[in-house]
């Protein structure tokens, strides 16, 4: 008989994680760096969306990016190749999330001084990443049209912790059975303050509005500092 | 200081899980019930595919189905409503997978005697479910076209443990940048014995071939018993 259950996640772990996350947030707030944690299912278009957003913003902001994956470095390479910014790949060794301690360790190797914006592309997963505060100022979740409008019903915690939801692949809306109003309504039930941007990383639809939101968040963060 | 690390998954847990899985497999083999574990990303079309397959097979086979989700019962309800078969919803309380012990507990509440086919619809996740043998005879993974052909590179364990890969939403192939040959090649590098079925649960394309595979697997299982 083993005393260890399959997965042990308990209050003390979350409390410790929250403390580490708060330290990260405090440091980045102080230096005026807005930190966004981007989450979604596999294949919802995180990397493509981030590349498009970074290319729209990189002349105005100094941007850093960190990518979490099990063992591949594809995403960080794509971001670096397609945007020219400095990107760090974090291999999490098969875990289904990244927590604040792992983020803190990554920040030891990735100098964020002078960055206006730091983006963390989390691992593609709607369960585990929602459970761990990474120290980001805002959680951004991408829900893509082909996934279906029922995802908020099935992965409620993810949408509860999301400040912003980007509804991606809007160019494919006619092709799939996806009700945008229903999706929004289901998310608002979980988080009444959620903000939505229907986008297409492929066509560019809606991306300027997301950039506007990022710039406003950065202004707000810095105004709080002053 | 807590002594507990974020996630504890160690050798002894996997060894215990494998023993429990073997007991499940042995019991179901003995009674001639083929047990399939179906995995994928959220939104790849697991439920729609299973409904279509069950409706094609239910006159020839006695079929049971179990659905794993965090807290919703949507999928089991959909399967029951759309196929008329008996379906059990398992709530895993926020975990990102189901293991053999949880499956064994579900089987205490779900009588499989007399079933030709038992299907487990695992939680939508490409990381955790791959790590736990559920006791199924075969692992079936669905990769949908909108997710992209790079998923095997990013979630290698999932494709390593998959006996069969259903490439779903083939009707949307012209719409997305998905190279079927590249996807197959990447999966075969991880598992040279993987079998592929390009399908569309929406149009019905390729589903008869999947039914044929299921019937052959059942014959093989029972021939081994005789």
CSV table of C-alpha atoms in Angstrom, one decimal:
chain,number,residue,atom,x,y,z
A,1,UNK,CA,0.0,0.0,0.0
A,2,UNK,CA,1.3,3.4,-0.9
A,3,UNK,CA,0.4,6.4,1.2
A,4,UNK,CA,0.8,8.7,-1.8
A,5,UNK,CA,-2.3,9.6,-3.8
A,6,UNK,CA,-2.0,10.1,-7.5
A,7,UNK,CA,-1.8,13.8,-7.4
A,8,UNK,CA,-1.2,15.9,-4.3
A,9,UNK,CA,-2.3,19.4,-4.6
A,10,UNK,CA,-3.2,20.9,-1.3
A,11,UNK,CA,-3.9,24.2,0.3
A,12,UNK,CA,-0.4,24.7,1.5
A,13,UNK,CA,1.0,24.3,-2.0
A,14,UNK,CA,-1.5,26.9,-3.4
A,15,UNK,CA,-0.7,29.2,-0.5
A,16,UNK,CA,3.0,28.9,-1.1
A,17,UNK,CA,2.5,29.4,-4.8
A,18,UNK,CA,0.4,32.5,-4.2
A,19,UNK,CA,3.2,34.0,-2.1
A,20,UNK,CA,5.8,33.4,-4.8
A,21,UNK,CA,3.4,34.8,-7.5
A,22,UNK,CA,2.9,37.9,-5.4
A,23,UNK,CA,6.7,38.5,-5.2
A,24,UNK,CA,7.0,38.2,-9.0
A,25,UNK,CA,4.0,40.6,-9.6
A,26,UNK,CA,5.5,43.1,-7.1
A,27,UNK,CA,8.9,43.1,-8.7
A,28,UNK,CA,7.5,43.5,-12.3
A,29,UNK,CA,5.0,46.2,-11.1
A,30,UNK,CA,7.9,48.1,-9.5
A,31,UNK,CA,9.9,48.0,-12.7
A,32,UNK,CA,6.9,48.9,-14.8
A,33,UNK,CA,6.7,45.7,-16.8
A,34,UNK,CA,3.3,44.4,-17.6
A,35,UNK,CA,3.2,40.6,-17.3
A,36,UNK,CA,0.6,38.6,-19.3
A,37,UNK,CA,0.0,34.8,-18.9
A,38,UNK,CA,-1.6,33.4,-22.1
A,39,UNK,CA,-3.4,30.1,-21.8
A,40,UNK,CA,-5.5,27.9,-24.1
A,41,UNK,CA,-6.1,24.4,-25.5
A,42,UNK,CA,-3.5,22.9,-27.7
A,43,UNK,CA,-3.9,24.3,-31.2
A,44,UNK,CA,-6.0,27.3,-30.5
A,45,UNK,CA,-3.5,29.6,-32.0
A,46,UNK,CA,-1.5,31.0,-29.0
A,47,UNK,CA,1.8,31.3,-30.8
A,48,UNK,CA,0.4,32.7,-34.1
A,49,UNK,CA,-1.6,35.2,-32.1
A,50,UNK,CA,1.3,36.3,-30.0
A,51,UNK,CA,3.6,36.7,-33.1
A,52,UNK,CA,0.9,38.9,-34.7
A,53,UNK,CA,0.5,41.0,-31.5
A,54,UNK,CA,4.2,41.3,-30.9
A,55,UNK,CA,4.8,42.5,-34.5
A,56,UNK,CA,2.1,45.1,-34.1
A,57,UNK,CA,3.6,46.4,-30.8
A,58,UNK,CA,7.3,45.9,-31.0
A,59,UNK,CA,8.1,49.4,-32.4
A,60,UNK,CA,6.3,51.0,-29.5
A,61,UNK,CA,7.2,48.6,-26.6
A,62,UNK,CA,10.2,46.6,-25.5
A,63,UNK,CA,8.8,43.0,-25.3
A,64,UNK,CA,10.0,39.8,-23.9
A,65,UNK,CA,8.4,36.4,-24.3
A,66,UNK,CA,8.7,33.0,-22.5
A,67,UNK,CA,7.2,29.7,-23.8
A,68,UNK,CA,6.4,26.7,-21.8
A,69,UNK,CA,6.4,23.2,-23.4
A,70,UNK,CA,7.1,19.7,-22.4
A,71,UNK,CA,10.3,19.1,-24.3
A,72,UNK,CA,10.1,20.9,-27.7
A,73,UNK,CA,11.5,24.4,-28.4
A,74,UNK,CA,9.3,25.0,-31.4
A,75,UNK,CA,7.2,27.9,-30.0
A,76,UNK,CA,10.0,30.0,-28.6
A,77,UNK,CA,11.9,29.5,-31.9
A,78,UNK,CA,8.8,30.6,-33.9
A,79,UNK,CA,8.3,33.7,-31.8
A,80,UNK,CA,12.0,34.7,-32.1
A,81,UNK,CA,12.2,33.9,-35.8
A,82,UNK,CA,9.0,35.7,-36.7
A,83,UNK,CA,9.3,38.8,-34.5
A,84,UNK,CA,13.0,39.3,-33.8
A,85,UNK,CA,12.4,39.7,-30.0
A,86,UNK,CA,14.2,37.7,-27.3
A,87,UNK,CA,12.3,34.6,-26.4
A,88,UNK,CA,13.0,31.9,-23.8
A,89,UNK,CA,11.8,28.3,-24.0
A,90,UNK,CA,11.0,26.7,-20.7
A,91,UNK,CA,10.9,22.9,-20.7
A,92,UNK,CA,8.7,21.8,-17.8
A,93,UNK,CA,9.6,18.1,-18.0
A,94,UNK,CA,6.2,16.7,-18.7
A,95,UNK,CA,4.1,18.6,-16.2
A,96,UNK,CA,0.8,20.0,-17.3
A,97,UNK,CA,1.3,23.6,-16.0
A,98,UNK,CA,3.9,26.1,-14.9
A,99,UNK,CA,3.7,27.5,-11.3
A,100,UNK,CA,5.1,30.6,-9.7
A,101,UNK,CA,8.3,28.9,-8.5
A,102,UNK,CA,9.0,27.7,-12.1
A,103,UNK,CA,8.3,31.2,-13.4
A,104,UNK,CA,10.6,32.7,-10.7
A,105,UNK,CA,13.4,30.3,-11.8
A,106,UNK,CA,12.9,31.2,-15.5
A,107,UNK,CA,13.2,34.9,-14.5
A,108,UNK,CA,16.6,34.2,-13.0
A,109,UNK,CA,17.7,33.3,-16.5
A,110,UNK,CA,15.7,35.9,-18.4
A,111,UNK,CA,16.5,39.6,-17.6
A,112,UNK,CA,13.2,41.5,-17.6
A,113,UNK,CA,14.8,44.9,-16.6
A,114,UNK,CA,13.7,47.5,-19.2
A,115,UNK,CA,10.9,45.4,-20.6
A,116,UNK,CA,7.5,47.1,-21.1
A,117,UNK,CA,5.7,43.9,-21.7
A,118,UNK,CA,6.5,40.3,-20.7
A,119,UNK,CA,4.4,37.5,-22.2
A,120,UNK,CA,4.3,33.9,-20.9
A,121,UNK,CA,2.9,31.4,-23.4
A,122,UNK,CA,1.7,28.7,-21.0
A,123,UNK,CA,1.4,25.0,-22.0
A,124,UNK,CA,-1.7,24.1,-24.1
A,125,UNK,CA,-4.1,22.8,-21.5
A,126,UNK,CA,-7.4,23.9,-20.1
A,127,UNK,CA,-7.1,22.2,-16.7
A,128,UNK,CA,-3.8,22.5,-14.8
A,129,UNK,CA,-2.5,26.0,-15.8
A,130,UNK,CA,-5.7,27.6,-14.4
A,131,UNK,CA,-4.8,26.3,-10.9
A,132,UNK,CA,-1.5,28.1,-10.6
A,133,UNK,CA,-1.0,31.9,-10.3
A,134,UNK,CA,2.1,32.5,-12.3
A,135,UNK,CA,2.6,36.0,-11.0
A,136,UNK,CA,1.2,37.6,-14.1
A,137,UNK,CA,-0.8,40.8,-13.9
A,138,UNK,CA,-3.5,39.5,-16.2
A,139,UNK,CA,-4.5,36.1,-17.5
A,140,UNK,CA,-5.4,35.9,-21.1
A,141,UNK,CA,-7.2,32.9,-22.5
A,142,UNK,CA,-7.7,32.0,-26.2
A,143,UNK,CA,-10.8,30.1,-27.1
A,144,UNK,CA,-10.8,29.2,-30.8
A,145,UNK,CA,-14.0,28.8,-32.8
A,146,UNK,CA,-13.4,25.1,-33.9
A,147,UNK,CA,-13.2,24.0,-30.2
A,148,UNK,CA,-16.8,24.9,-29.7
A,149,UNK,CA,-18.8,27.3,-27.5
A,150,UNK,CA,-19.2,24.7,-24.7
A,151,UNK,CA,-15.6,24.8,-23.4
A,152,UNK,CA,-16.5,27.3,-20.6
A,153,UNK,CA,-19.0,24.7,-19.3
A,154,UNK,CA,-16.4,21.9,-19.3
A,155,UNK,CA,-13.4,23.8,-18.1
A,156,UNK,CA,-14.9,26.3,-15.7
A,157,UNK,CA,-11.9,27.2,-13.6
A,158,UNK,CA,-9.9,28.4,-16.7
A,159,UNK,CA,-12.6,30.9,-17.6
A,160,UNK,CA,-13.1,31.9,-14.0
A,161,UNK,CA,-9.5,33.0,-13.7
A,162,UNK,CA,-9.3,34.7,-17.2
A,163,UNK,CA,-9.4,38.5,-17.3
A,164,UNK,CA,-9.5,38.6,-21.1
A,165,UNK,CA,-10.8,36.0,-23.5
A,166,UNK,CA,-9.6,36.2,-27.2
A,167,UNK,CA,-12.1,34.3,-29.4
A,168,UNK,CA,-9.7,33.2,-32.2
A,169,UNK,CA,-10.2,31.8,-35.7
A,170,UNK,CA,-13.2,34.1,-36.2
A,171,UNK,CA,-12.6,33.8,-39.9
A,172,UNK,CA,-13.8,30.2,-39.6
A,173,UNK,CA,-17.0,31.1,-37.8
A,174,UNK,CA,-19.2,30.3,-40.8
A,175,UNK,CA,-17.6,26.9,-41.0
A,176,UNK,CA,-18.2,25.7,-37.4
A,177,UNK,CA,-21.2,25.5,-35.1
A,178,UNK,CA,-20.1,28.1,-32.7
A,179,UNK,CA,-22.4,30.6,-31.0
A,180,UNK,CA,-20.4,33.7,-30.0
A,181,UNK,CA,-23.1,35.1,-27.7
A,182,UNK,CA,-23.5,31.7,-26.0
A,183,UNK,CA,-19.8,31.5,-25.4
A,184,UNK,CA,-19.7,35.0,-23.9
A,185,UNK,CA,-22.7,34.4,-21.7
A,186,UNK,CA,-21.2,31.2,-20.3
A,187,UNK,CA,-17.9,32.9,-19.6
A,188,UNK,CA,-19.6,35.9,-18.0
A,189,UNK,CA,-21.4,33.6,-15.7
A,190,UNK,CA,-18.1,32.4,-14.4
A,191,UNK,CA,-16.4,35.8,-14.4
A,192,UNK,CA,-18.7,38.8,-14.8
A,193,UNK,CA,-15.6,41.1,-15.4
A,194,UNK,CA,-14.2,39.1,-18.3
A,195,UNK,CA,-13.3,41.2,-21.4
A,196,UNK,CA,-13.7,39.8,-24.9
A,197,UNK,CA,-11.9,40.3,-28.2
A,198,UNK,CA,-13.1,38.4,-31.2
A,199,UNK,CA,-10.0,38.0,-33.3
A,200,UNK,CA,-8.4,36.1,-36.2
A,201,UNK,CA,-4.6,35.8,-35.9
A,202,UNK,CA,-4.7,34.7,-39.6
A,203,UNK,CA,-6.5,37.7,-41.1
A,204,UNK,CA,-5.6,40.2,-38.4
A,205,UNK,CA,-9.2,40.9,-37.4
A,206,UNK,CA,-9.5,42.4,-33.9
A,207,UNK,CA,-5.8,42.5,-33.2
A,208,UNK,CA,-5.6,46.3,-33.0
A,209,UNK,CA,-8.2,46.3,-30.3
A,210,UNK,CA,-6.1,43.8,-28.3
A,211,UNK,CA,-3.1,46.0,-28.7
A,212,UNK,CA,-5.1,48.9,-27.5
A,213,UNK,CA,-6.1,46.9,-24.4
A,214,UNK,CA,-2.4,46.0,-23.7
A,215,UNK,CA,-1.3,49.6,-24.0
A,216,UNK,CA,-4.1,50.8,-21.6
A,217,UNK,CA,-3.2,48.1,-19.1
A,218,UNK,CA,0.4,49.2,-19.2
A,219,UNK,CA,-0.6,52.8,-18.6
A,220,UNK,CA,-2.7,51.8,-15.7
A,221,UNK,CA,0.1,49.7,-14.2
A,222,UNK,CA,2.5,52.6,-14.4
A,223,UNK,CA,0.0,55.2,-13.2
A,224,UNK,CA,-0.4,53.0,-10.1
A,225,UNK,CA,3.4,53.2,-9.6
A,226,UNK,CA,3.6,57.0,-9.9
B,1,UNK,CA,8.4,25.2,4.5
B,2,UNK,CA,6.3,22.5,3.0
B,3,UNK,CA,7.8,19.1,2.2
B,4,UNK,CA,5.4,18.5,-0.6
B,5,UNK,CA,6.4,19.4,-4.1
B,6,UNK,CA,3.9,20.7,-6.6
B,7,UNK,CA,3.0,17.4,-8.2
B,8,UNK,CA,4.2,14.1,-7.0
B,9,UNK,CA,4.2,11.4,-9.6
B,10,UNK,CA,6.8,8.8,-9.0
B,11,UNK,CA,7.7,5.3,-10.1
B,12,UNK,CA,5.7,3.6,-7.4
B,13,UNK,CA,2.6,5.4,-8.4
B,14,UNK,CA,3.0,4.3,-12.0
B,15,UNK,CA,3.8,0.8,-11.0
B,16,UNK,CA,0.7,0.6,-8.8
B,17,UNK,CA,-1.4,2.1,-11.5
B,18,UNK,CA,0.0,-0.4,-14.0
B,19,UNK,CA,-1.0,-3.3,-11.7
B,20,UNK,CA,-4.5,-1.9,-11.3
B,21,UNK,CA,-4.8,-1.4,-15.1
B,22,UNK,CA,-3.7,-4.9,-15.7
B,23,UNK,CA,-6.4,-6.3,-13.5
B,24,UNK,CA,-9.0,-4.2,-15.4
B,25,UNK,CA,-7.7,-5.4,-18.7
B,26,UNK,CA,-7.7,-9.0,-17.5
B,27,UNK,CA,-11.3,-8.9,-16.3
B,28,UNK,CA,-12.6,-7.3,-19.5
B,29,UNK,CA,-10.6,-9.6,-21.7
B,30,UNK,CA,-12.0,-12.6,-19.9
B,31,UNK,CA,-15.6,-11.5,-20.4
B,32,UNK,CA,-14.9,-10.6,-24.0
B,33,UNK,CA,-15.4,-6.8,-23.7
B,34,UNK,CA,-13.1,-4.6,-25.8
B,35,UNK,CA,-12.1,-1.5,-23.8
B,36,UNK,CA,-11.1,1.6,-25.7
B,37,UNK,CA,-9.7,4.8,-24.1
B,38,UNK,CA,-10.3,7.8,-26.2
B,39,UNK,CA,-8.1,10.9,-25.7
B,40,UNK,CA,-7.6,14.3,-27.3
B,41,UNK,CA,-7.4,18.1,-26.9
B,42,UNK,CA,-10.5,19.9,-25.7
B,43,UNK,CA,-12.7,20.5,-28.7
B,44,UNK,CA,-11.3,18.0,-31.1
B,45,UNK,CA,-14.6,16.3,-31.5
B,46,UNK,CA,-14.4,13.3,-29.1
B,47,UNK,CA,-18.1,13.2,-28.2
B,48,UNK,CA,-19.4,13.9,-31.7
B,49,UNK,CA,-17.1,11.1,-33.1
B,50,UNK,CA,-18.1,8.6,-30.4
B,51,UNK,CA,-21.8,9.4,-31.0
B,52,UNK,CA,-21.4,8.7,-34.7
B,53,UNK,CA,-19.4,5.5,-34.2
B,54,UNK,CA,-21.8,4.2,-31.5
B,55,UNK,CA,-24.8,4.8,-33.8
B,56,UNK,CA,-23.1,2.9,-36.6
B,57,UNK,CA,-22.3,-0.1,-34.3
B,58,UNK,CA,-25.1,-0.3,-31.8
B,59,UNK,CA,-27.2,-2.7,-33.8
B,60,UNK,CA,-24.3,-5.2,-34.0
B,61,UNK,CA,-22.7,-4.6,-30.6
B,62,UNK,CA,-23.8,-4.0,-27.0
B,63,UNK,CA,-21.9,-0.8,-26.2
B,64,UNK,CA,-21.2,1.0,-22.9
B,65,UNK,CA,-19.7,4.4,-22.5
B,66,UNK,CA,-18.1,6.4,-19.6
B,67,UNK,CA,-17.2,10.1,-19.8
B,68,UNK,CA,-14.7,11.9,-17.7
B,69,UNK,CA,-15.1,15.6,-17.0
B,70,UNK,CA,-14.2,18.0,-14.2
B,71,UNK,CA,-17.7,18.8,-13.0
B,72,UNK,CA,-20.1,18.9,-16.0
B,73,UNK,CA,-22.2,16.0,-17.2
B,74,UNK,CA,-22.7,17.3,-20.7
B,75,UNK,CA,-20.8,14.7,-22.6
B,76,UNK,CA,-22.4,11.6,-21.0
B,77,UNK,CA,-25.8,13.2,-21.5
B,78,UNK,CA,-25.1,13.9,-25.1
B,79,UNK,CA,-24.0,10.3,-25.7
B,80,UNK,CA,-27.0,8.9,-23.9
B,81,UNK,CA,-29.4,11.3,-25.7
B,82,UNK,CA,-28.0,10.8,-29.2
B,83,UNK,CA,-27.4,7.1,-29.1
B,84,UNK,CA,-29.7,5.6,-26.5
B,85,UNK,CA,-27.0,3.6,-24.9
B,86,UNK,CA,-26.2,3.6,-21.2
B,87,UNK,CA,-23.6,6.2,-20.4
B,88,UNK,CA,-21.8,7.0,-17.1
B,89,UNK,CA,-20.4,10.5,-16.3
B,90,UNK,CA,-17.3,10.4,-14.0
B,91,UNK,CA,-16.5,13.7,-12.3
B,92,UNK,CA,-12.8,13.7,-11.5
B,93,UNK,CA,-12.9,16.7,-9.2
B,94,UNK,CA,-10.6,18.9,-11.2
B,95,UNK,CA,-7.8,16.5,-12.0
B,96,UNK,CA,-6.4,16.5,-15.5
B,97,UNK,CA,-6.6,12.7,-16.1
B,98,UNK,CA,-8.2,9.5,-15.0
B,99,UNK,CA,-6.1,6.6,-13.7
B,100,UNK,CA,-6.7,2.9,-13.3
B,101,UNK,CA,-7.9,3.2,-9.7
B,102,UNK,CA,-10.5,5.7,-10.7
B,103,UNK,CA,-11.5,3.5,-13.6
B,104,UNK,CA,-11.8,0.6,-11.3
B,105,UNK,CA,-14.1,2.6,-9.0
B,106,UNK,CA,-16.2,3.6,-11.9
B,107,UNK,CA,-16.5,0.0,-13.0
B,108,UNK,CA,-17.9,-0.8,-9.5
B,109,UNK,CA,-20.9,1.4,-10.5
B,110,UNK,CA,-21.1,0.5,-14.1
B,111,UNK,CA,-21.9,-3.2,-14.9
B,112,UNK,CA,-19.9,-4.2,-18.0
B,113,UNK,CA,-21.0,-7.8,-18.0
B,114,UNK,CA,-22.4,-8.6,-21.5
B,115,UNK,CA,-20.9,-5.6,-23.1
B,116,UNK,CA,-19.0,-6.2,-26.4
B,117,UNK,CA,-17.5,-2.7,-26.4
B,118,UNK,CA,-16.7,-0.3,-23.5
B,119,UNK,CA,-15.6,3.2,-24.4
B,120,UNK,CA,-13.9,5.7,-22.0
B,121,UNK,CA,-14.0,9.3,-23.2
B,122,UNK,CA,-11.1,10.7,-21.3
B,123,UNK,CA,-10.8,14.4,-20.2
B,124,UNK,CA,-9.7,16.8,-23.0
B,125,UNK,CA,-6.0,17.1,-22.4
B,126,UNK,CA,-2.9,16.1,-24.3
B,127,UNK,CA,-0.6,15.9,-21.3
B,128,UNK,CA,-1.8,14.0,-18.2
B,129,UNK,CA,-4.1,11.3,-19.6
B,130,UNK,CA,-1.1,9.9,-21.6
B,131,UNK,CA,0.7,9.1,-18.4
B,132,UNK,CA,-1.8,6.8,-16.9
B,133,UNK,CA,-2.8,3.3,-18.2
B,134,UNK,CA,-6.5,3.1,-17.7
B,135,UNK,CA,-6.7,-0.6,-18.3
B,136,UNK,CA,-8.0,-0.1,-21.8
B,137,UNK,CA,-7.0,-2.6,-24.5
B,138,UNK,CA,-6.3,0.2,-27.0
B,139,UNK,CA,-5.6,3.9,-26.8
B,140,UNK,CA,-7.4,6.0,-29.4
B,141,UNK,CA,-6.3,9.6,-29.9
B,142,UNK,CA,-8.2,12.2,-31.9
B,143,UNK,CA,-6.2,14.9,-33.6
B,144,UNK,CA,-8.3,17.5,-35.3
B,145,UNK,CA,-7.2,19.5,-38.4
B,146,UNK,CA,-7.7,23.0,-36.9
B,147,UNK,CA,-5.2,22.1,-34.0
B,148,UNK,CA,-2.3,21.8,-36.5
B,149,UNK,CA,0.1,19.1,-37.6
B,150,UNK,CA,2.7,20.1,-35.0
B,151,UNK,CA,0.9,18.6,-32.1
B,152,UNK,CA,2.9,15.3,-32.1
B,153,UNK,CA,6.0,17.4,-31.7
B,154,UNK,CA,4.6,19.2,-28.8
B,155,UNK,CA,2.9,16.4,-26.9
B,156,UNK,CA,5.0,13.4,-27.8
B,157,UNK,CA,4.0,11.1,-25.0
B,158,UNK,CA,0.3,11.2,-26.1
B,159,UNK,CA,1.2,10.0,-29.6
B,160,UNK,CA,3.7,7.5,-28.3
B,161,UNK,CA,1.0,5.7,-26.3
B,162,UNK,CA,-1.7,5.9,-29.0
B,163,UNK,CA,-2.5,2.7,-30.9
B,164,UNK,CA,-4.8,4.5,-33.3
B,165,UNK,CA,-5.0,8.2,-34.3
B,166,UNK,CA,-8.2,9.5,-35.8
B,167,UNK,CA,-7.5,12.7,-37.8
B,168,UNK,CA,-10.8,14.5,-37.4
B,169,UNK,CA,-12.5,17.5,-39.1
B,170,UNK,CA,-11.0,16.3,-42.4
B,171,UNK,CA,-13.9,18.3,-44.0
B,172,UNK,CA,-12.0,21.5,-42.9
B,173,UNK,CA,-8.7,20.5,-44.5
B,174,UNK,CA,-8.8,23.1,-47.2
B,175,UNK,CA,-9.5,25.7,-44.6
B,176,UNK,CA,-6.5,25.2,-42.3
B,177,UNK,CA,-2.8,24.8,-42.8
B,178,UNK,CA,-2.6,21.1,-41.9
B,179,UNK,CA,-0.2,18.7,-43.7
B,180,UNK,CA,-1.6,15.1,-43.2
B,181,UNK,CA,1.6,13.4,-44.4
B,182,UNK,CA,3.7,15.5,-42.0
B,183,UNK,CA,1.3,14.7,-39.1
B,184,UNK,CA,1.5,11.0,-39.8
B,185,UNK,CA,5.3,11.0,-40.2
B,186,UNK,CA,5.7,12.8,-36.9
B,187,UNK,CA,3.4,10.3,-35.1
B,188,UNK,CA,5.1,7.3,-36.8
B,189,UNK,CA,8.5,8.5,-35.5
B,190,UNK,CA,7.0,8.3,-31.9
B,191,UNK,CA,5.1,5.1,-32.5
B,192,UNK,CA,5.9,3.1,-35.7
B,193,UNK,CA,2.9,0.9,-35.1
B,194,UNK,CA,0.3,3.7,-35.0
B,195,UNK,CA,-2.7,3.2,-37.2
B,196,UNK,CA,-4.4,6.2,-38.9
B,197,UNK,CA,-8.0,7.0,-39.9
B,198,UNK,CA,-8.7,10.3,-41.5
B,199,UNK,CA,-12.3,11.1,-40.6
B,200,UNK,CA,-15.0,13.7,-40.3
B,201,UNK,CA,-17.5,13.1,-37.5
B,202,UNK,CA,-19.6,15.8,-39.2
B,203,UNK,CA,-19.8,14.3,-42.7
B,204,UNK,CA,-19.3,10.7,-41.7
B,205,UNK,CA,-16.1,10.4,-43.9
B,206,UNK,CA,-13.9,7.5,-42.8
B,207,UNK,CA,-16.1,6.3,-39.9
B,208,UNK,CA,-17.0,2.9,-41.5
B,209,UNK,CA,-13.3,2.2,-41.6
B,210,UNK,CA,-13.0,2.9,-37.9
B,211,UNK,CA,-16.0,0.6,-37.2
B,212,UNK,CA,-14.2,-2.1,-39.2
B,213,UNK,CA,-11.1,-1.7,-37.1
B,214,UNK,CA,-13.2,-1.9,-33.9
B,215,UNK,CA,-14.9,-5.1,-35.1
B,216,UNK,CA,-11.5,-6.7,-36.0
B,217,UNK,CA,-10.0,-5.8,-32.6
B,218,UNK,CA,-13.0,-7.4,-30.9
B,219,UNK,CA,-12.6,-10.6,-33.0
B,220,UNK,CA,-8.9,-10.7,-32.1
B,221,UNK,CA,-9.6,-10.2,-28.4
B,222,UNK,CA,-12.1,-13.1,-28.4
B,223,UNK,CA,-10.0,-15.4,-30.5
B,224,UNK,CA,-7.2,-14.9,-27.9
B,225,UNK,CA,-9.7,-16.1,-25.3
B,226,UNK,CA,-10.8,-19.2,-27.2
